[in-house]
PDB file of C-alpha atoms and ligand atoms in Angstrom:
ATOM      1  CA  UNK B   1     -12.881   2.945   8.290  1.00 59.00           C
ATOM      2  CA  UNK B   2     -10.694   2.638   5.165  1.00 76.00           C
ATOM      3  CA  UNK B   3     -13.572   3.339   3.331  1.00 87.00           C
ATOM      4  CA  UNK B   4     -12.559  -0.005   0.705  1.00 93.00           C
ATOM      5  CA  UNK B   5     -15.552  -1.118  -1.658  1.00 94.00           C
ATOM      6  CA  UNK B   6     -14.817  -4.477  -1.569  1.00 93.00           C
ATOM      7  CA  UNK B   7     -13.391  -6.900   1.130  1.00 91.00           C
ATOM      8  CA  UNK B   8     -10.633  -9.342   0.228  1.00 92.00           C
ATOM      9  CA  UNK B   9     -11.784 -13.222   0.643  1.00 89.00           C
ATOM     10  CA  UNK B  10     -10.182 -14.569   3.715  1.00 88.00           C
ATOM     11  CA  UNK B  11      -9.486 -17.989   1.574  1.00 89.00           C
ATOM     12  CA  UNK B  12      -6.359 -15.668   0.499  1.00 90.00           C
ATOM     13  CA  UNK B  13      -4.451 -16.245   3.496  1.00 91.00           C
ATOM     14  CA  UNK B  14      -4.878 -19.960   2.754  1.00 89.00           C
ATOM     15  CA  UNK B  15      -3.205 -18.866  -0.526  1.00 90.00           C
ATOM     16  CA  UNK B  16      -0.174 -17.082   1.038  1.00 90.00           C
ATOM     17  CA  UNK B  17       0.759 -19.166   3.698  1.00 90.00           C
ATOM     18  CA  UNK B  18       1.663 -22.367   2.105  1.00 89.00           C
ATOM     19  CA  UNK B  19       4.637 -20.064   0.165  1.00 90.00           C
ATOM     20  CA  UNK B  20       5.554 -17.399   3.144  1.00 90.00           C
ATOM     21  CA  UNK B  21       8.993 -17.205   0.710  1.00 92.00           C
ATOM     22  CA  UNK B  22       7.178 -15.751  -1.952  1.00 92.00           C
ATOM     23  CA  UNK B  23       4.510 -13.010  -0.138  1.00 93.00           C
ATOM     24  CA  UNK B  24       7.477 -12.128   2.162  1.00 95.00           C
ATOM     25  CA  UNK B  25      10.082 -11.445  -1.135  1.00 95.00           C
ATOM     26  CA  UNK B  26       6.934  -9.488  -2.477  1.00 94.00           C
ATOM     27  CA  UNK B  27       6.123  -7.741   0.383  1.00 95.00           C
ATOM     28  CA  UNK B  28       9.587  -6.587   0.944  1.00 97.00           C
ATOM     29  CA  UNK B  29       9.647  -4.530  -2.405  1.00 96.00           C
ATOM     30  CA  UNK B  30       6.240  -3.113  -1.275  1.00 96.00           C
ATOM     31  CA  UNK B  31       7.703  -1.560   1.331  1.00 97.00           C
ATOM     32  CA  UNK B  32      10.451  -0.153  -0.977  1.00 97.00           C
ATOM     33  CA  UNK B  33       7.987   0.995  -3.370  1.00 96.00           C
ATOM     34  CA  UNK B  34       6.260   2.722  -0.556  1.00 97.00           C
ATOM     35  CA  UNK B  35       9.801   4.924  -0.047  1.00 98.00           C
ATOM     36  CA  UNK B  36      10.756   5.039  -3.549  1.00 97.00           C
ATOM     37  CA  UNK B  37       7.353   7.232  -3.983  1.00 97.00           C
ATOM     38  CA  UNK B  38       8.051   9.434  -0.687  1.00 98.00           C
ATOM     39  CA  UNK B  39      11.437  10.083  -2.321  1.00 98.00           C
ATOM     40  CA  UNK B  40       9.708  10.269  -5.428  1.00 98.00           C
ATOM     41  CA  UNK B  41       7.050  13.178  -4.278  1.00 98.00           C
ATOM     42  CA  UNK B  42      10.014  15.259  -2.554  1.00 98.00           C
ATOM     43  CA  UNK B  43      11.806  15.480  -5.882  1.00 98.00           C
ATOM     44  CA  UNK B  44       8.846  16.342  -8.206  1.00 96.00           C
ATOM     45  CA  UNK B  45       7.039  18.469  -5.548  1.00 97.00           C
ATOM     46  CA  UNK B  46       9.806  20.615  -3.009  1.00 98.00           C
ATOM     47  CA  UNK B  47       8.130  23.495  -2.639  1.00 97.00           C
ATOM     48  CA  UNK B  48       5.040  21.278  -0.140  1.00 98.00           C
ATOM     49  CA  UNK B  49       7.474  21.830   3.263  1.00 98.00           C
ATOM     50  CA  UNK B  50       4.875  20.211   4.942  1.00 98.00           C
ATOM     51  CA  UNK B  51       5.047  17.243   2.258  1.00 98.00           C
ATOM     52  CA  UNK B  52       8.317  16.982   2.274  1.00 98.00           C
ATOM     53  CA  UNK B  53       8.878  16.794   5.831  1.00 98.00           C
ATOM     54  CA  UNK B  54       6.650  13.902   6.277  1.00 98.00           C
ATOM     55  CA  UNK B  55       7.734  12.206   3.228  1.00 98.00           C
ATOM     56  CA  UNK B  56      11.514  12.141   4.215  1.00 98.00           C
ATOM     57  CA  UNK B  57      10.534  10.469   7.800  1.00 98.00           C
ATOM     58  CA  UNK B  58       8.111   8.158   5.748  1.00 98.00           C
ATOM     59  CA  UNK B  59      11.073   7.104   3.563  1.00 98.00           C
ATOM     60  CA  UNK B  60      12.750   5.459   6.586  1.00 98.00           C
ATOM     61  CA  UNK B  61       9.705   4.098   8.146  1.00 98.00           C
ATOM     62  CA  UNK B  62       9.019   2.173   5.027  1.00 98.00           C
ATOM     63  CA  UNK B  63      12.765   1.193   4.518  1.00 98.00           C
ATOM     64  CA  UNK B  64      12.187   0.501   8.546  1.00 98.00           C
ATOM     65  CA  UNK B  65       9.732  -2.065   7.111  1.00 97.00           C
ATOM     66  CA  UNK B  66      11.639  -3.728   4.547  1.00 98.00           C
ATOM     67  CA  UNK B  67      14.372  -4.281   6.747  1.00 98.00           C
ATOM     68  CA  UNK B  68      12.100  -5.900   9.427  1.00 97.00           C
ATOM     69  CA  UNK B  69      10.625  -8.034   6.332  1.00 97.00           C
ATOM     70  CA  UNK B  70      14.365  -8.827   5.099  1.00 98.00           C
ATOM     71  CA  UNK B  71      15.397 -10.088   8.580  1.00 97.00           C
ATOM     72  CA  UNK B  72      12.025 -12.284   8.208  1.00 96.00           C
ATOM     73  CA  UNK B  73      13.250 -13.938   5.585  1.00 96.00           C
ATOM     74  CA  UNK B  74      16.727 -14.484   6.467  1.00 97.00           C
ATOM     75  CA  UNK B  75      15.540 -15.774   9.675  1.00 95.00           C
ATOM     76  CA  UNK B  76      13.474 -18.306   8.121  1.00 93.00           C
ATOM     77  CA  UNK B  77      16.562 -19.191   5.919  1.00 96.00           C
ATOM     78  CA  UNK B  78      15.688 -17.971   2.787  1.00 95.00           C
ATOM     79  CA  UNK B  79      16.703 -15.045   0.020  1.00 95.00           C
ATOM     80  CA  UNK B  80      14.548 -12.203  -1.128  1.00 96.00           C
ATOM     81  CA  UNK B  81      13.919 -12.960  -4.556  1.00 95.00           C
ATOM     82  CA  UNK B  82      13.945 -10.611  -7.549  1.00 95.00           C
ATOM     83  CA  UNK B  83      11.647  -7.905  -7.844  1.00 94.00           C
ATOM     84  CA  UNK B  84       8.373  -8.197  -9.647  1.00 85.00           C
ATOM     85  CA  UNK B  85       5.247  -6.695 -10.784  1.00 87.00           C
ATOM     86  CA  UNK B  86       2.495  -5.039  -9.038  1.00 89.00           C
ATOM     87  CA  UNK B  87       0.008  -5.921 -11.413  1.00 90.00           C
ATOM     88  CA  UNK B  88      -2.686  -4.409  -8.902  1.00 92.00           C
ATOM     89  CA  UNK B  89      -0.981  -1.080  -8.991  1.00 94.00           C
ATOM     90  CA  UNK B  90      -0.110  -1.191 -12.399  1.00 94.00           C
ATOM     91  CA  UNK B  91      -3.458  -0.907 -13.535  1.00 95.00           C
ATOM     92  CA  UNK B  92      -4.518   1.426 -10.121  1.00 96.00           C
ATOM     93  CA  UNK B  93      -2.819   4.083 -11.738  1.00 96.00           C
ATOM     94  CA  UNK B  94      -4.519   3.741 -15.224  1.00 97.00           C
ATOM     95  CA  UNK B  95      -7.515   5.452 -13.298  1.00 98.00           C
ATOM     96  CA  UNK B  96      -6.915   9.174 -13.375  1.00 97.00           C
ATOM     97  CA  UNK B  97      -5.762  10.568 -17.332  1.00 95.00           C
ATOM     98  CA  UNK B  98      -1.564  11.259 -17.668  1.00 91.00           C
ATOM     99  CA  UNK B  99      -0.663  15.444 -17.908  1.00 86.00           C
ATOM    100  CA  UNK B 100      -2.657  18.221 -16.316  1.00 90.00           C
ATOM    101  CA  UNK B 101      -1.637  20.074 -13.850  1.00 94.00           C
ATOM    102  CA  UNK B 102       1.402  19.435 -11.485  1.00 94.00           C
ATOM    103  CA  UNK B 103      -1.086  20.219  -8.463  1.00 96.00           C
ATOM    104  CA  UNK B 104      -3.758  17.904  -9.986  1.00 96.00           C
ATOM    105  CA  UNK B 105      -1.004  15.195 -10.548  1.00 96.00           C
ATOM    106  CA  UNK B 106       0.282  15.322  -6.851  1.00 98.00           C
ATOM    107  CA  UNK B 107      -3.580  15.284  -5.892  1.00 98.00           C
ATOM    108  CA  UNK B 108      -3.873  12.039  -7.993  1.00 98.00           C
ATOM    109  CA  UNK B 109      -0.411  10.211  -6.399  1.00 97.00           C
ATOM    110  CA  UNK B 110      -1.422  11.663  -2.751  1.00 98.00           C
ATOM    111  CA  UNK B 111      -4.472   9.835  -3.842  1.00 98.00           C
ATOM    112  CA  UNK B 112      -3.246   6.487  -5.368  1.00 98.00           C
ATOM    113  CA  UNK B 113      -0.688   6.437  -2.397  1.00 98.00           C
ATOM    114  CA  UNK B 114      -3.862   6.392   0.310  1.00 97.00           C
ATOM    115  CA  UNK B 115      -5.341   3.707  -1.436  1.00 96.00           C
ATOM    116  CA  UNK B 116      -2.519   1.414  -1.796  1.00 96.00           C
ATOM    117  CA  UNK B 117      -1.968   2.294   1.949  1.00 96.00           C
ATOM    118  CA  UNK B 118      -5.860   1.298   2.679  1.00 95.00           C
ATOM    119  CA  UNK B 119      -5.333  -1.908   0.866  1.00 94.00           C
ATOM    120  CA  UNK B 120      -2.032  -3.038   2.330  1.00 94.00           C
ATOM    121  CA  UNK B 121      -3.715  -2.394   5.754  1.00 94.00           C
ATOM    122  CA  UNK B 122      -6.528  -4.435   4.968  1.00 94.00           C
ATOM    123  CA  UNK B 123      -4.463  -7.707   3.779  1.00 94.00           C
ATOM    124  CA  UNK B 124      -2.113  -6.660   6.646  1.00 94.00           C
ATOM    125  CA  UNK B 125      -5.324  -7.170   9.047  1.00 94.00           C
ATOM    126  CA  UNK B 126      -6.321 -10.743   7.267  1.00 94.00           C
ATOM    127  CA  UNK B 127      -2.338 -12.100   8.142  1.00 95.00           C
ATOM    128  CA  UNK B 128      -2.454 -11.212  11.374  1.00 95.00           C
ATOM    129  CA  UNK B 129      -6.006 -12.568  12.509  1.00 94.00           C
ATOM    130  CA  UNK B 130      -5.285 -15.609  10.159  1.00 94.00           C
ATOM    131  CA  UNK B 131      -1.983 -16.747   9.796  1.00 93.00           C
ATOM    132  CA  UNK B 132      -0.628 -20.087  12.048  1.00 93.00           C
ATOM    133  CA  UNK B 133       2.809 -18.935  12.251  1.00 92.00           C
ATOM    134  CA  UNK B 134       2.279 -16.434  15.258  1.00 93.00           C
ATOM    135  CA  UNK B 135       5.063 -14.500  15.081  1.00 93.00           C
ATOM    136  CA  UNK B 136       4.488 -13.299  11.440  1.00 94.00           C
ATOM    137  CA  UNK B 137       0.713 -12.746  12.928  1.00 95.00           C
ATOM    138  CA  UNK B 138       1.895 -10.001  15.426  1.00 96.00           C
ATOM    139  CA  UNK B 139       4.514  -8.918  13.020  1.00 96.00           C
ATOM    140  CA  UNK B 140       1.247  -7.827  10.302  1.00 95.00           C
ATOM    141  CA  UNK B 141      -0.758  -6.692  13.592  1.00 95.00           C
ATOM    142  CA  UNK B 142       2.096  -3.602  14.002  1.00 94.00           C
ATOM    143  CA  UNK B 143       2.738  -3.128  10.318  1.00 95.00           C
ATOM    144  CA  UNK B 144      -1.055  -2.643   9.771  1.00 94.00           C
ATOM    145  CA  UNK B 145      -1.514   0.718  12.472  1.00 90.00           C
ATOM    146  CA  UNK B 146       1.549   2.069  10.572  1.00 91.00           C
ATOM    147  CA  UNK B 147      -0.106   1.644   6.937  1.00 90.00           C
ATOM    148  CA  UNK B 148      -3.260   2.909   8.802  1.00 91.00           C
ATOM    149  CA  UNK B 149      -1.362   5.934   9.807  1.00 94.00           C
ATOM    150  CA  UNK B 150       0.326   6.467   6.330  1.00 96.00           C
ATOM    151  CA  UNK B 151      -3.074   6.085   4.743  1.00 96.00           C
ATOM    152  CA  UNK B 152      -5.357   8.969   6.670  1.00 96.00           C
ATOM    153  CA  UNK B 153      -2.304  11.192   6.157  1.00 98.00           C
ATOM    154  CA  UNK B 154      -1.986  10.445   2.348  1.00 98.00           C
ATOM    155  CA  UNK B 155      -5.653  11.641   2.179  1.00 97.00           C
ATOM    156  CA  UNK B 156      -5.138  14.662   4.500  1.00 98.00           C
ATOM    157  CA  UNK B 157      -2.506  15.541   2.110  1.00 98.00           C
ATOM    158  CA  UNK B 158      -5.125  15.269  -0.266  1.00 98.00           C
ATOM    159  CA  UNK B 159      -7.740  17.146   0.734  1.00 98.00           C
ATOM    160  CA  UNK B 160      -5.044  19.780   2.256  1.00 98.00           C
ATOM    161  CA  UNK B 161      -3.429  21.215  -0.770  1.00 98.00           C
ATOM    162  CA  UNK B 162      -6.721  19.771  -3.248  1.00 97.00           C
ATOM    163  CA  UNK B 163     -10.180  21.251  -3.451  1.00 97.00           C
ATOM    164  CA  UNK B 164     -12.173  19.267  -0.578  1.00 97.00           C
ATOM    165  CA  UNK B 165     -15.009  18.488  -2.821  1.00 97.00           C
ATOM    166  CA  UNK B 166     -13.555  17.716  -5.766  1.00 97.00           C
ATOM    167  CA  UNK B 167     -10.530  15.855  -3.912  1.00 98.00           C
ATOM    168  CA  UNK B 168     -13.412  13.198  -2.067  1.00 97.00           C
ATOM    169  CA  UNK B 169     -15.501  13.032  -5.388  1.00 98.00           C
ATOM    170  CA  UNK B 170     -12.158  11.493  -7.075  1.00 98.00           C
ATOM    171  CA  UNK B 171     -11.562   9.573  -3.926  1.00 98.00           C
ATOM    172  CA  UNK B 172     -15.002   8.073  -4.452  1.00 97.00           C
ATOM    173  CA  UNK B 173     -14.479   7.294  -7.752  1.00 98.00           C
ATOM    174  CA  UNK B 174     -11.324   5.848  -7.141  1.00 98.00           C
ATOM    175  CA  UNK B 175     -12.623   3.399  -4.440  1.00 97.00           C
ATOM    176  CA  UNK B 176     -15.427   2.259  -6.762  1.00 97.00           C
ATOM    177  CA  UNK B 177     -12.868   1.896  -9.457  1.00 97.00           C
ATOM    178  CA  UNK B 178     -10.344  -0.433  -7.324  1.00 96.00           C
ATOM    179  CA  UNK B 179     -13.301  -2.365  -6.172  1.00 94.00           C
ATOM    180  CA  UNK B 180     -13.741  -3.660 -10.162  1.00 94.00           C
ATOM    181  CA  UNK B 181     -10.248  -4.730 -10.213  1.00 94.00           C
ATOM    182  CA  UNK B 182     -10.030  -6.256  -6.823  1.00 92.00           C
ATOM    183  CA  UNK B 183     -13.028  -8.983  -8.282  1.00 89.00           C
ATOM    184  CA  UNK B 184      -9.945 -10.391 -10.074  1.00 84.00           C
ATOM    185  CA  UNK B 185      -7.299 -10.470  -7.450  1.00 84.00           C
ATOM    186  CA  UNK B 186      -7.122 -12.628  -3.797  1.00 77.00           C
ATOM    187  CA  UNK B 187      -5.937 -15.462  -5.624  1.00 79.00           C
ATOM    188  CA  UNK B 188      -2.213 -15.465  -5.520  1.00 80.00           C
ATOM    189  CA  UNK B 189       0.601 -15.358  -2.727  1.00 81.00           C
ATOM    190  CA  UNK B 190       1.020 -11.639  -3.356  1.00 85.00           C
ATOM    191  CA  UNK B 191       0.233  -8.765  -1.243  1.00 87.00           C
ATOM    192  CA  UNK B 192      -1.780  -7.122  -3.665  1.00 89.00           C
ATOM    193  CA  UNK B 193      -2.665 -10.023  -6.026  1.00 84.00           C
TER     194      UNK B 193
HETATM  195 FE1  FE2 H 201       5.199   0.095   5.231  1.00 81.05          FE
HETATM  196 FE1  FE2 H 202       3.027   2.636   4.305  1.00 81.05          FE
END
């Protein structure tokens, strides 16, 4: 249903779990990346109401998120580290070329948001049918209907204000393009890594 090209090994949550510390710090400042770019969008594209409503009640739901993932970690008795690279994303958003138009670019973030949505959701699934500590299980079980959510409506965005055709064709090649980078990555106790 998330229409990813290539599954993440399970063996990841093996990965993850012996340093919950580390994929919790990094999963906070996912979740503040995901409403640093719905702030982001509202600044560089006002005149989308329709974007900018739903982007200013995504900004709390993700900040919603990092606030349940902060309280994780301080419950567990330890401190969100420092913020660090998404290497995953960083090279994402090599995929479509810089400039053209300001349409085109909000088609291409609508577009790399889904994505990083239809990820998340999918190493949000693996935690929660995998991990022993329970409570962090359910915890990913709720967080991954909300990415889920964010995901389809990243793409309806897309395909809203885009070209249909041309909008899916780029979403196809997209897909096919994080599916080469992903043969790299389930190796390290990040969400994305
Ligand atoms: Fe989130
Ligand atoms: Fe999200």
């Amino acid at each position: 249903m998330l229409g990813l090209k290539l599954p993440t090994d399970p063996r990841w949550v093996n990965i993850v779990e012996k340093n919950i510390e580390e994929i919790l710090t990094d999963h906070a400042y996912c979740e503040q990346k995901a409403a640093s770019t719905a702030i982001s969008l509202i600044v560089t594209h006002p005149e989308y109401s329709e974007l900018v409503t739903a982007m200013t009640a995504l900004a709390r739901e993700e900040m919603g998120h990092f606030r349940m993932v902060h309280d994780r970690l301080l419950q567990r008795g330890l401190t969100l580290g420092r913020d660090r690279k998404d290497e995953y994303v960083i090279k994402l958003m090599t995929f479509f070329p810089k400039g053209g138009s300001r349409l085109s670019s909000l088609i291409h973030r609508l577009l790399y948001a889904a994505l990083i949505e239809a990820r998340s959701c999918e190493r949000f699934r693996l935690l929660s049918e995998n991990l022993e500590d329970r409570e962090l299980a359910e915890f990913y079980r709720s967080l991954m209907v909300s990415e889920a959510n964010h995901y389809t409506m990243f793409l309806n965005f897309a395909r809203q204000y885009g070209d249909r055709k041309e909008v899916d064709q780029k979403w196809q090649d997209l897909l096919k393009f994080e599916a080469e980078i992903m043969k790299d990555l389930g190796k390290s106790e990040t969400m994305h890594g």
